[in-house]
Each structure stands twice: as C-alpha cells, then as structure tokens.
Amino acid sequence: MIPAYERDPYATALETRVLRTGEEEGRPFAILEDSLLYPEGGGQPADRGSLGGIPVLDVQKRAGEIRHYLAAPAVEGAVSVALDWPRRFDHMQQHTGQHLLTAVAQDRFGWGTTAFHLGPSVCDIELDAASIAPADLERLEEAVAAEIRAAREITARRVSPEEYEREAVRSRGLPEGHTGDIRLVGIAGLDLNTCGGTHLRHTGEIEALKLLGTEPIRGGTRLFYVAGGRVRRRLGVHEARNAALRTLLGAPDDGLGAALQGKLDQLLAAERQGRKLEEELAGFQAADLVSRPEAMVEAHFAGRDMAFLQKLARQVLAADPAKAVFLTAETGGAAIFLLSAGEAAPLDVPAAGKAAAAILGAKGGGSGKSFQGKAPGLAGREEALAALRKVGQSGSWS
C-alpha cells in the first residue's frame, strides 16, 4: 500500500491502527497500518507529529517497515495521527527548491548535483563544478526565480522498471537493492527525477529561493541556499540585527561597515595604548618591589591577568635575583597567584607553591623557579603569605 504521506503530502491528520509496538535501544516505537509521517530518507529529515497524543520523536525505515519512535509506549489498536504541518511544509519547500535548483544548474550551466542536504536552517547541494563565479551565481538565482514565477506543475507517479528505462530521468541512481516500482517526481517542462520525498503542487509555492554562498568540497562546489518561509525569516533576523547595529553605531545600513571599522580602529588604538600603559605600570611596580628590603616581596592587583604578573615578576627578579615574589590578582571573577624566585634565591618554589596552593584551595603547578595557580578566592591570601615569609625568616628557604 502506498503510504498516506505519499498519497497526499498535504494531509495533516489520519485515522489508522497500531499493528505492533516494540522497543529499540530503549526507545519505544510503533508500526502503523498506514503512515502519515515521512521517514527520513533521500536527504529529507523525518516528520514530527503525534500518535494518539504521544509525541513522535523520529520516523525511520527499518527492515522494510516504518518505525515511529515515541516519547512513551503506545498500545495496539485504533489511533489518530497528527502531523507537524509547519515542519512538513518547510521541508517540502526546501526539497522542491532543491529539485528546481538542480534542474536549472544542470540544464543552464552544465553543473550536475552529486549530493543534497536539508539542514535545520540552511540547505545545500554539491555540484560537480570546480568553482562558481559570483556572476554565475547571480545568473543561476535569477533563472531559478523565473521558474518559481512560472508556477510549473509538480507531479509524482510510480512506474515499472521497464517503463523507467524508457523515461528521460535525471537521477543519481536507485538505492542499493531496490526492487519493484520506481517513484518519479516531475516539474512540468523542466525535470523528471527519482525521489521518495514530499513535494509542493507547483513551483510557485516555493515562494523564493536565495543562494547564500559556496565552498569547495571534494573537487566540486557546495552551494548553500534557503527557500520559502526560511527566506522571510532570515530576512527578518537580518533586519532586526541591522536595526540594533544602526542604533549602536549611529549609522544607516549602507554606512554600517565603515562605522564598525572606525570603532575597531579606535579599539585597536586603545589596546595599544593600554599595553603601553601596562608596560609603564609594570616598570613602576617592579621598581617599588625591588626597593623593599624583604627577601619575599608581594603585591595584589585588581583586573590584571597572569601575563601581567609574569611580566612584573621577571622585571623584579632580573633586577634582584636574590628575591622571591608572591603576586595575586582577581580578574573576570577568577583569583590567580604567582610565586617566583630569582636565581640567587634558595627558595624551593615547587614545594612552597604547593603549600600556598593548599592554603588557598587552589589548583596549580610549576617547576624550577616559578609556580602559578587559580583559586576560588583569596580569603587565605594573608595566611599563605605569612607561611611563605615564615619560611624566609627561618633562613632555610627550603
């Protein structure tokens, strides 16, 4: 029996029967007498809907039967099936758009389609063209638009293998192991293709098709597009984004790029100035720490990162290799610390660093003359510093 989704792809409800139920890898499924929901195949995703009020999560062909995977187990007997129509119609627009795009690309430009993917937001076809110039993409899009306006009738029929051999069919080949009748989908005066998917009544229902760009793949070209309602939704998102950018940048649509570039230039200049000021700050801080008489010197900074602490430690220890430094900072909600010692300082930095990390509840590591870590907070900073200074005062530093 030809399933309901093929007999009438516009039907949204069906009364049928659950013939059998089962479970596959923990997922309950049901086998129906007739199926309204399209099972995944041919590049088209599976339909969604409900079976007796139970959500249908997936539909797949398994061993010659159509399994409806459910959110909860069903029972055998009479059942009402409902289709998620917006999802189905979107898939019909995208899939029919692919047939039209494939036909025009082949007939007008000689680019054959080798693959098709219907994604949740963007679709693509793969063409046997090494590259496609922007001008040719514009010509292709205009040619497709003309065929949409022509509202060419779309029909589906089944033929025997013998009849199939006599038809001028555009096809990438039948599925491996296929037997029996072959389903053909035609666009009047333009295309005849093998396909088991769901399609519109005429090309006018595609509404619009927009090419989005290309990328090279396997010696060919992947061409991205959206069709139908996706074009309108995508345009709505772009308009909302542009409205927000107009407000933020104080520029009209055609000036957004220049305005954004100006802001980026200002940001880069500010970053360069910030790095210069940070270098100067590190120099002043290093001079202050070097001038202190303690063997173990310390400092805390707000809003500084580990790179700044490391830079400061290097300057201090280059000026006085006999010192050790304990530096902490809080930035972006994180607390960090650095313990470093000069070449002339006898402090066992890895051991002392582990002790400080234990007090701070921090994770960290190091070797030689440097140990750094990240802590949940610096509540134990004074205790850690006192422990480090006690090591120094003992005269052992190890």
Tab-separated table of C-alpha atoms in Angstrom:
chain	number	residue	atom	x	y	z
A	1	MET	CA	0.000	0.000	0.000
A	2	ILE	CA	1.240	3.493	-0.867
A	3	PRO	CA	1.540	5.373	2.468
A	4	ALA	CA	-0.592	8.410	3.235
A	5	TYR	CA	2.367	10.821	3.223
A	6	GLU	CA	2.933	9.866	-0.428
A	7	ARG	CA	-0.739	9.726	-1.470
A	8	ASP	CA	-1.399	13.237	-0.180
A	9	PRO	CA	1.557	15.193	1.226
A	10	TYR	CA	-0.861	17.969	2.270
A	11	ALA	CA	-2.890	15.731	4.637
A	12	THR	CA	-2.326	16.683	8.286
A	13	ALA	CA	-4.399	14.042	10.118
A	14	LEU	CA	-5.033	10.329	9.708
A	15	GLU	CA	-7.118	7.648	11.386
A	16	THR	CA	-5.301	4.313	11.296
A	17	ARG	CA	-4.271	1.407	13.534
A	18	VAL	CA	-1.207	0.473	15.549
A	19	LEU	CA	-0.334	-3.008	14.307
A	20	ARG	CA	2.661	-3.674	16.510
A	21	THR	CA	4.781	-1.990	19.174
A	22	GLY	CA	8.334	-2.601	20.279
A	23	GLU	CA	11.488	-1.080	21.689
A	24	GLU	CA	14.831	-0.331	20.045
A	25	GLU	CA	17.786	0.657	22.220
A	26	GLY	CA	15.435	1.883	24.926
A	27	ARG	CA	13.210	3.832	22.504
A	28	PRO	CA	9.570	2.694	22.177
A	29	PHE	CA	8.239	2.529	18.627
A	30	ALA	CA	5.026	1.682	16.806
A	31	ILE	CA	4.286	0.126	13.415
A	32	LEU	CA	1.121	1.542	11.822
A	33	GLU	CA	-1.287	0.173	9.247
A	34	ASP	CA	-0.801	3.410	7.293
A	35	SER	CA	1.707	6.190	7.819
A	36	LEU	CA	1.107	9.930	7.606
A	37	LEU	CA	4.655	10.785	8.750
A	38	TYR	CA	7.544	10.746	6.306
A	39	PRO	CA	10.518	8.575	7.354
A	40	GLU	CA	13.971	10.101	6.928
A	41	GLY	CA	15.490	9.449	3.511
A	42	GLY	CA	16.835	10.949	0.314
A	43	GLY	CA	18.317	13.933	2.140
A	44	GLN	CA	14.952	14.867	3.719
A	45	PRO	CA	14.616	14.663	7.530
A	46	ALA	CA	11.819	12.704	9.167
A	47	ASP	CA	8.490	14.295	10.018
A	48	ARG	CA	7.329	15.033	13.536
A	49	GLY	CA	3.832	14.844	14.972
A	50	SER	CA	1.861	12.785	17.457
A	51	LEU	CA	0.308	9.343	17.683
A	52	GLY	CA	-2.724	9.219	19.942
A	53	GLY	CA	-1.378	12.345	21.657
A	54	ILE	CA	2.081	10.818	22.180
A	55	PRO	CA	4.837	12.910	20.549
A	56	VAL	CA	6.608	11.223	17.647
A	57	LEU	CA	10.351	11.898	18.038
A	58	ASP	CA	11.626	10.239	14.874
A	59	VAL	CA	10.470	8.142	11.919
A	60	GLN	CA	12.793	5.654	10.209
A	61	LYS	CA	12.579	2.751	7.769
A	62	ARG	CA	13.835	-0.482	9.304
A	63	ALA	CA	13.810	-3.845	7.514
A	64	GLY	CA	11.001	-2.836	5.142
A	65	GLU	CA	8.761	-1.281	7.812
A	66	ILE	CA	8.266	2.266	9.068
A	67	ARG	CA	9.017	2.698	12.746
A	68	HIS	CA	7.548	5.665	14.621
A	69	TYR	CA	9.754	6.332	17.668
A	70	LEU	CA	7.701	7.727	20.529
A	71	ALA	CA	8.127	9.723	23.726
A	72	ALA	CA	6.130	6.997	25.529
A	73	PRO	CA	4.880	3.494	24.652
A	74	ALA	CA	1.719	3.154	22.568
A	75	VAL	CA	-0.863	0.347	22.552
A	76	GLU	CA	-2.169	-1.668	19.626
A	77	GLY	CA	-5.492	-0.664	18.079
A	78	ALA	CA	-7.163	2.363	16.521
A	79	VAL	CA	-5.173	5.594	16.711
A	80	SER	CA	-5.276	9.197	15.468
A	81	VAL	CA	-2.092	10.530	13.867
A	82	ALA	CA	-1.383	14.279	13.645
A	83	LEU	CA	1.340	15.901	11.553
A	84	ASP	CA	3.585	18.816	12.489
A	85	TRP	CA	2.488	20.703	9.373
A	86	PRO	CA	4.805	23.761	9.583
A	87	ARG	CA	7.818	21.431	9.702
A	88	ARG	CA	6.486	19.321	6.798
A	89	PHE	CA	5.700	22.352	4.622
A	90	ASP	CA	9.144	23.804	5.291
A	91	HIS	CA	10.712	20.526	4.182
A	92	MET	CA	8.514	20.481	1.063
A	93	GLN	CA	9.653	23.989	0.156
A	94	GLN	CA	13.337	23.177	0.694
A	95	HIS	CA	13.177	19.813	-1.093
A	96	THR	CA	11.190	21.105	-4.063
A	97	GLY	CA	13.580	24.038	-4.184
A	98	GLN	CA	16.436	21.550	-4.448
A	99	HIS	CA	14.799	19.779	-7.411
A	100	LEU	CA	14.357	23.102	-9.189
A	101	LEU	CA	17.859	24.321	-8.365
A	102	THR	CA	19.375	21.021	-9.511
A	103	ALA	CA	17.459	21.093	-12.810
A	104	VAL	CA	18.379	24.689	-13.627
A	105	ALA	CA	22.032	24.235	-12.627
A	106	GLN	CA	22.307	21.180	-14.895
A	107	ASP	CA	20.353	22.438	-17.894
A	108	ARG	CA	21.549	26.058	-17.985
A	109	PHE	CA	25.102	25.706	-16.677
A	110	GLY	CA	26.060	22.036	-17.009
A	111	TRP	CA	26.620	21.592	-13.262
A	112	GLY	CA	25.377	18.199	-12.078
A	113	THR	CA	24.226	17.649	-8.493
A	114	THR	CA	26.117	14.948	-6.598
A	115	ALA	CA	24.611	15.365	-3.088
A	116	PHE	CA	21.829	17.154	-1.181
A	117	HIS	CA	21.426	18.056	2.488
A	118	LEU	CA	18.335	19.594	4.065
A	119	GLY	CA	19.541	21.212	7.288
A	120	PRO	CA	17.509	22.768	10.116
A	121	SER	CA	18.297	26.331	8.983
A	122	VAL	CA	20.286	26.133	5.720
A	123	CYS	CA	20.257	23.609	2.855
A	124	ASP	CA	22.985	22.753	0.392
A	125	ILE	CA	23.660	20.830	-2.770
A	126	GLU	CA	27.022	19.670	-4.062
A	127	LEU	CA	27.749	20.465	-7.703
A	128	ASP	CA	30.384	18.942	-9.972
A	129	ALA	CA	31.824	22.392	-10.699
A	130	ALA	CA	35.383	23.132	-9.547
A	131	SER	CA	34.329	26.718	-8.770
A	132	ILE	CA	31.462	29.088	-9.499
A	133	ALA	CA	31.995	32.778	-10.220
A	134	PRO	CA	29.790	35.316	-8.364
A	135	ALA	CA	28.299	36.475	-11.669
A	136	ASP	CA	27.255	32.897	-12.485
A	137	LEU	CA	25.629	32.545	-9.063
A	138	GLU	CA	23.562	35.651	-9.802
A	139	ARG	CA	22.528	34.210	-13.173
A	140	LEU	CA	21.589	30.900	-11.551
A	141	GLU	CA	19.489	32.612	-8.877
A	142	GLU	CA	17.673	34.720	-11.470
A	143	ALA	CA	16.944	31.643	-13.607
A	144	VAL	CA	15.513	29.800	-10.577
A	145	ALA	CA	13.385	32.833	-9.673
A	146	ALA	CA	11.928	32.850	-13.187
A	147	GLU	CA	10.884	29.196	-12.831
A	148	ILE	CA	9.295	29.916	-9.449
A	149	ARG	CA	7.233	32.709	-11.009
A	150	ALA	CA	6.210	30.318	-13.778
A	151	ALA	CA	4.397	28.160	-11.178
A	152	ARG	CA	5.230	24.940	-13.030
A	153	GLU	CA	3.094	21.971	-12.009
A	154	ILE	CA	4.772	19.263	-9.908
A	155	THR	CA	3.509	15.686	-10.107
A	156	ALA	CA	4.515	12.300	-8.732
A	157	ARG	CA	3.854	8.865	-10.193
A	158	ARG	CA	5.151	5.323	-9.980
A	159	VAL	CA	6.446	3.369	-12.941
A	160	SER	CA	7.642	-0.176	-13.502
A	161	PRO	CA	11.362	-0.888	-14.007
A	162	GLU	CA	10.615	-1.400	-17.715
A	163	GLU	CA	8.856	1.967	-18.015
A	164	TYR	CA	11.659	3.593	-16.044
A	165	GLU	CA	14.189	2.503	-18.650
A	166	ARG	CA	12.194	4.316	-21.336
A	167	GLU	CA	11.915	7.597	-19.395
A	168	ALA	CA	14.365	10.513	-19.647
A	169	VAL	CA	15.029	10.597	-15.915
A	170	ARG	CA	17.549	12.760	-14.093
A	171	SER	CA	18.826	10.500	-11.304
A	172	ARG	CA	21.924	9.771	-9.209
A	173	GLY	CA	20.864	6.107	-9.276
A	174	LEU	CA	18.393	3.930	-7.395
A	175	PRO	CA	19.044	2.832	-3.802
A	176	GLU	CA	21.095	-0.325	-3.496
A	177	GLY	CA	18.866	-3.395	-3.524
A	178	HIS	CA	15.773	-1.519	-4.770
A	179	THR	CA	13.074	-3.700	-6.312
A	180	GLY	CA	9.571	-3.019	-7.626
A	181	ASP	CA	8.048	0.226	-8.845
A	182	ILE	CA	10.043	3.438	-9.025
A	183	ARG	CA	8.646	6.804	-7.928
A	184	LEU	CA	9.225	9.731	-10.285
A	185	VAL	CA	8.714	13.391	-9.386
A	186	GLY	CA	8.362	15.784	-12.294
A	187	ILE	CA	8.406	19.552	-12.762
A	188	ALA	CA	6.393	20.228	-15.916
A	189	GLY	CA	8.617	21.012	-18.876
A	190	LEU	CA	11.736	21.102	-16.757
A	191	ASP	CA	12.638	17.996	-14.764
A	192	LEU	CA	11.881	14.343	-14.082
A	193	ASN	CA	13.656	12.781	-11.134
A	194	THR	CA	13.569	9.680	-8.946
A	195	CYS	CA	12.556	10.693	-5.417
A	196	GLY	CA	10.573	9.358	-2.475
A	197	GLY	CA	10.203	12.699	-0.657
A	198	THR	CA	7.303	15.090	-0.204
A	199	HIS	CA	6.888	17.992	-2.649
A	200	LEU	CA	4.753	21.022	-3.431
A	201	ARG	CA	1.962	21.188	-6.033
A	202	HIS	CA	3.763	23.774	-8.194
A	203	THR	CA	6.991	25.777	-8.132
A	204	GLY	CA	5.122	28.960	-7.160
A	205	GLU	CA	4.659	27.512	-3.659
A	206	ILE	CA	8.434	27.638	-3.181
A	207	GLU	CA	7.829	31.409	-2.845
A	208	ALA	CA	11.516	32.356	-3.192
A	209	LEU	CA	14.963	30.788	-3.207
A	210	LYS	CA	18.086	32.640	-2.099
A	211	LEU	CA	21.635	31.438	-2.764
A	212	LEU	CA	23.853	32.126	0.253
A	213	GLY	CA	27.346	31.225	-0.900
A	214	THR	CA	29.681	28.403	-1.807
A	215	GLU	CA	32.645	26.439	-0.502
A	216	PRO	CA	34.962	23.950	-2.231
A	217	ILE	CA	34.444	20.276	-1.376
A	218	ARG	CA	35.895	17.059	-2.839
A	219	GLY	CA	36.882	18.741	-6.091
A	220	GLY	CA	33.405	20.248	-6.517
A	221	THR	CA	31.412	23.100	-5.004
A	222	ARG	CA	28.939	23.068	-2.132
A	223	LEU	CA	26.177	25.620	-2.744
A	224	PHE	CA	24.156	26.865	0.244
A	225	TYR	CA	20.576	28.127	-0.086
A	226	VAL	CA	17.292	28.754	1.719
A	227	ALA	CA	13.799	28.606	0.239
A	228	GLY	CA	10.249	29.607	1.112
A	229	GLY	CA	9.489	30.749	4.635
A	230	ARG	CA	13.162	30.463	5.552
A	231	VAL	CA	13.926	33.374	3.209
A	232	ARG	CA	11.423	35.612	5.010
A	233	ARG	CA	12.552	34.509	8.463
A	234	ARG	CA	16.201	35.008	7.569
A	235	LEU	CA	15.460	38.475	6.202
A	236	GLY	CA	13.574	39.302	9.410
A	237	VAL	CA	16.577	38.294	11.510
A	238	HIS	CA	18.914	40.375	9.329
A	239	GLU	CA	16.623	43.405	9.587
A	240	ALA	CA	16.417	43.124	13.373
A	241	ARG	CA	20.207	42.835	13.563
A	242	ASN	CA	20.677	45.841	11.280
A	243	ALA	CA	18.246	47.883	13.374
A	244	ALA	CA	20.282	47.100	16.500
A	245	LEU	CA	23.532	47.973	14.704
A	246	ARG	CA	22.061	51.245	13.407
A	247	THR	CA	21.258	52.218	16.979
A	248	LEU	CA	24.636	51.139	18.380
A	249	LEU	CA	26.765	52.660	15.620
A	250	GLY	CA	24.607	55.668	14.748
A	251	ALA	CA	24.821	54.947	11.032
A	252	PRO	CA	22.447	53.956	8.195
A	253	ASP	CA	22.544	50.469	6.671
A	254	ASP	CA	24.967	51.444	3.905
A	255	GLY	CA	27.302	53.034	6.453
A	256	LEU	CA	27.397	50.223	8.996
A	257	GLY	CA	30.590	48.680	7.629
A	258	ALA	CA	32.519	51.956	7.718
A	259	ALA	CA	31.163	52.816	11.165
A	260	LEU	CA	32.142	49.418	12.542
A	261	GLN	CA	35.622	49.678	11.005
A	262	GLY	CA	36.021	53.064	12.693
A	263	LYS	CA	35.075	51.558	16.067
A	264	LEU	CA	37.524	48.679	15.529
A	265	ASP	CA	40.315	51.128	14.687
A	266	GLN	CA	39.558	53.037	17.888
A	267	LEU	CA	39.574	49.807	19.879
A	268	LEU	CA	42.927	48.719	18.432
A	269	ALA	CA	44.414	52.130	19.233
A	270	ALA	CA	43.066	51.899	22.784
A	271	GLU	CA	44.513	48.399	23.165
A	272	ARG	CA	47.939	49.581	22.003
A	273	GLN	CA	47.777	52.482	24.442
A	274	GLY	CA	46.642	50.108	27.183
A	275	ARG	CA	49.601	47.793	26.578
A	276	LYS	CA	51.982	50.743	26.683
A	277	LEU	CA	50.496	51.950	29.975
A	278	GLU	CA	50.651	48.397	31.361
A	279	GLU	CA	54.343	48.222	30.499
A	280	GLU	CA	54.917	51.510	32.311
A	281	LEU	CA	52.877	50.315	35.297
A	282	ALA	CA	54.851	47.088	35.492
A	283	GLY	CA	58.074	49.088	35.459
A	284	PHE	CA	56.935	51.334	38.337
A	285	GLN	CA	55.629	48.368	40.331
A	286	ALA	CA	58.858	46.422	39.757
A	287	ALA	CA	60.969	49.337	40.941
A	288	ASP	CA	58.856	49.589	44.086
A	289	LEU	CA	59.148	45.874	44.844
A	290	VAL	CA	62.912	45.824	44.207
A	291	SER	CA	63.379	48.726	46.639
A	292	ARG	CA	61.769	46.829	49.513
A	293	PRO	CA	64.183	45.238	51.990
A	294	GLU	CA	62.304	41.914	52.402
A	295	ALA	CA	63.567	38.813	50.685
A	296	MET	CA	59.935	37.884	49.954
A	297	VAL	CA	58.000	40.781	48.389
A	298	GLU	CA	54.312	40.727	47.496
A	299	ALA	CA	51.589	42.694	45.726
A	300	HIS	CA	47.935	42.322	44.761
A	301	PHE	CA	46.217	43.737	41.668
A	302	ALA	CA	42.624	44.082	40.537
A	303	GLY	CA	41.786	43.409	36.917
A	304	ARG	CA	45.222	42.053	35.920
A	305	ASP	CA	45.892	38.720	34.252
A	306	MET	CA	48.626	36.111	34.625
A	307	ALA	CA	50.627	37.607	31.758
A	308	PHE	CA	50.950	40.867	33.734
A	309	LEU	CA	52.005	39.031	36.907
A	310	GLN	CA	54.636	37.075	34.982
A	311	LYS	CA	55.955	40.235	33.316
A	312	LEU	CA	56.221	42.000	36.676
A	313	ALA	CA	57.965	39.027	38.316
A	314	ARG	CA	60.550	38.850	35.523
A	315	GLN	CA	61.417	42.529	35.932
A	316	VAL	CA	61.790	42.245	39.725
A	317	LEU	CA	63.951	39.145	39.619
A	318	ALA	CA	66.100	40.487	36.784
A	319	ALA	CA	66.893	43.486	38.970
A	320	ASP	CA	67.424	41.431	42.164
A	321	PRO	CA	67.954	37.677	41.629
A	322	ALA	CA	68.079	37.126	45.406
A	323	LYS	CA	64.410	37.999	45.892
A	324	ALA	CA	61.210	35.967	45.710
A	325	VAL	CA	57.830	37.448	44.717
A	326	PHE	CA	54.299	36.431	45.621
A	327	LEU	CA	51.759	38.148	43.338
A	328	THR	CA	47.974	37.794	43.255
A	329	ALA	CA	45.174	39.222	41.119
A	330	GLU	CA	41.433	38.994	40.624
A	331	THR	CA	40.089	39.301	37.100
A	332	GLY	CA	36.870	38.193	35.434
A	333	GLY	CA	35.651	36.550	38.637
A	334	ALA	CA	38.809	34.410	38.911
A	335	ALA	CA	41.568	34.592	41.543
A	336	ILE	CA	45.127	33.821	40.432
A	337	PHE	CA	48.528	33.749	42.083
A	338	LEU	CA	52.189	33.514	41.085
A	339	LEU	CA	55.202	32.579	43.192
A	340	SER	CA	58.614	33.130	41.579
A	341	ALA	CA	62.176	33.297	42.850
A	342	GLY	CA	65.391	34.660	41.369
A	343	GLU	CA	68.398	32.523	40.513
A	344	ALA	CA	70.179	33.581	43.706
A	345	ALA	CA	67.188	32.840	45.972
A	346	PRO	CA	67.372	29.424	47.694
A	347	LEU	CA	63.558	29.049	47.943
A	348	ASP	CA	62.196	25.627	46.940
A	349	VAL	CA	59.488	27.157	44.739
A	350	PRO	CA	57.565	23.974	43.782
A	351	ALA	CA	57.259	22.910	47.450
A	352	ALA	CA	56.393	26.414	48.662
A	353	GLY	CA	53.932	26.868	45.814
A	354	LYS	CA	52.110	23.652	46.686
A	355	ALA	CA	51.870	24.794	50.316
A	356	ALA	CA	50.434	28.167	49.280
A	357	ALA	CA	48.013	26.476	46.888
A	358	ALA	CA	46.779	24.180	49.686
A	359	ILE	CA	46.047	27.183	51.906
A	360	LEU	CA	44.223	28.995	49.083
A	361	GLY	CA	42.335	25.879	47.979
A	362	ALA	CA	43.857	26.428	44.561
A	363	LYS	CA	44.876	24.273	41.643
A	364	GLY	CA	48.222	24.950	40.060
A	365	GLY	CA	51.671	23.753	39.245
A	366	GLY	CA	55.157	24.688	38.234
A	367	SER	CA	58.765	23.696	38.226
A	368	GLY	CA	62.134	25.291	38.805
A	369	LYS	CA	61.706	28.872	39.936
A	370	SER	CA	58.024	29.525	39.154
A	371	PHE	CA	54.649	28.229	40.426
A	372	GLN	CA	51.242	29.583	39.404
A	373	GLY	CA	47.668	28.657	40.197
A	374	LYS	CA	43.985	29.526	40.155
A	375	ALA	CA	41.925	29.721	43.331
A	376	PRO	CA	38.188	30.036	44.101
A	377	GLY	CA	39.071	33.162	46.078
A	378	LEU	CA	41.822	34.896	48.020
A	379	ALA	CA	40.387	34.718	51.532
A	380	GLY	CA	43.504	32.770	52.598
A	381	ARG	CA	45.975	35.155	50.974
A	382	GLU	CA	47.384	36.605	54.203
A	383	GLU	CA	47.751	33.138	55.710
A	384	ALA	CA	49.582	31.910	52.622
A	385	LEU	CA	51.835	34.952	52.616
A	386	ALA	CA	52.607	34.520	56.325
A	387	ALA	CA	53.576	30.900	55.700
A	388	LEU	CA	55.886	31.890	52.869
A	389	ARG	CA	57.508	34.645	54.932
A	390	LYS	CA	57.978	32.254	57.841
A	391	VAL	CA	59.979	30.025	55.518
A	392	GLY	CA	62.088	33.059	54.617
A	393	GLN	CA	62.580	34.137	58.214
A	394	SER	CA	63.766	30.690	59.199
A	395	GLY	CA	66.710	31.213	56.908
A	396	SER	CA	66.297	27.826	55.241
A	397	TRP	CA	64.045	28.740	52.269
A	398	SER	CA	63.619	25.020	51.639
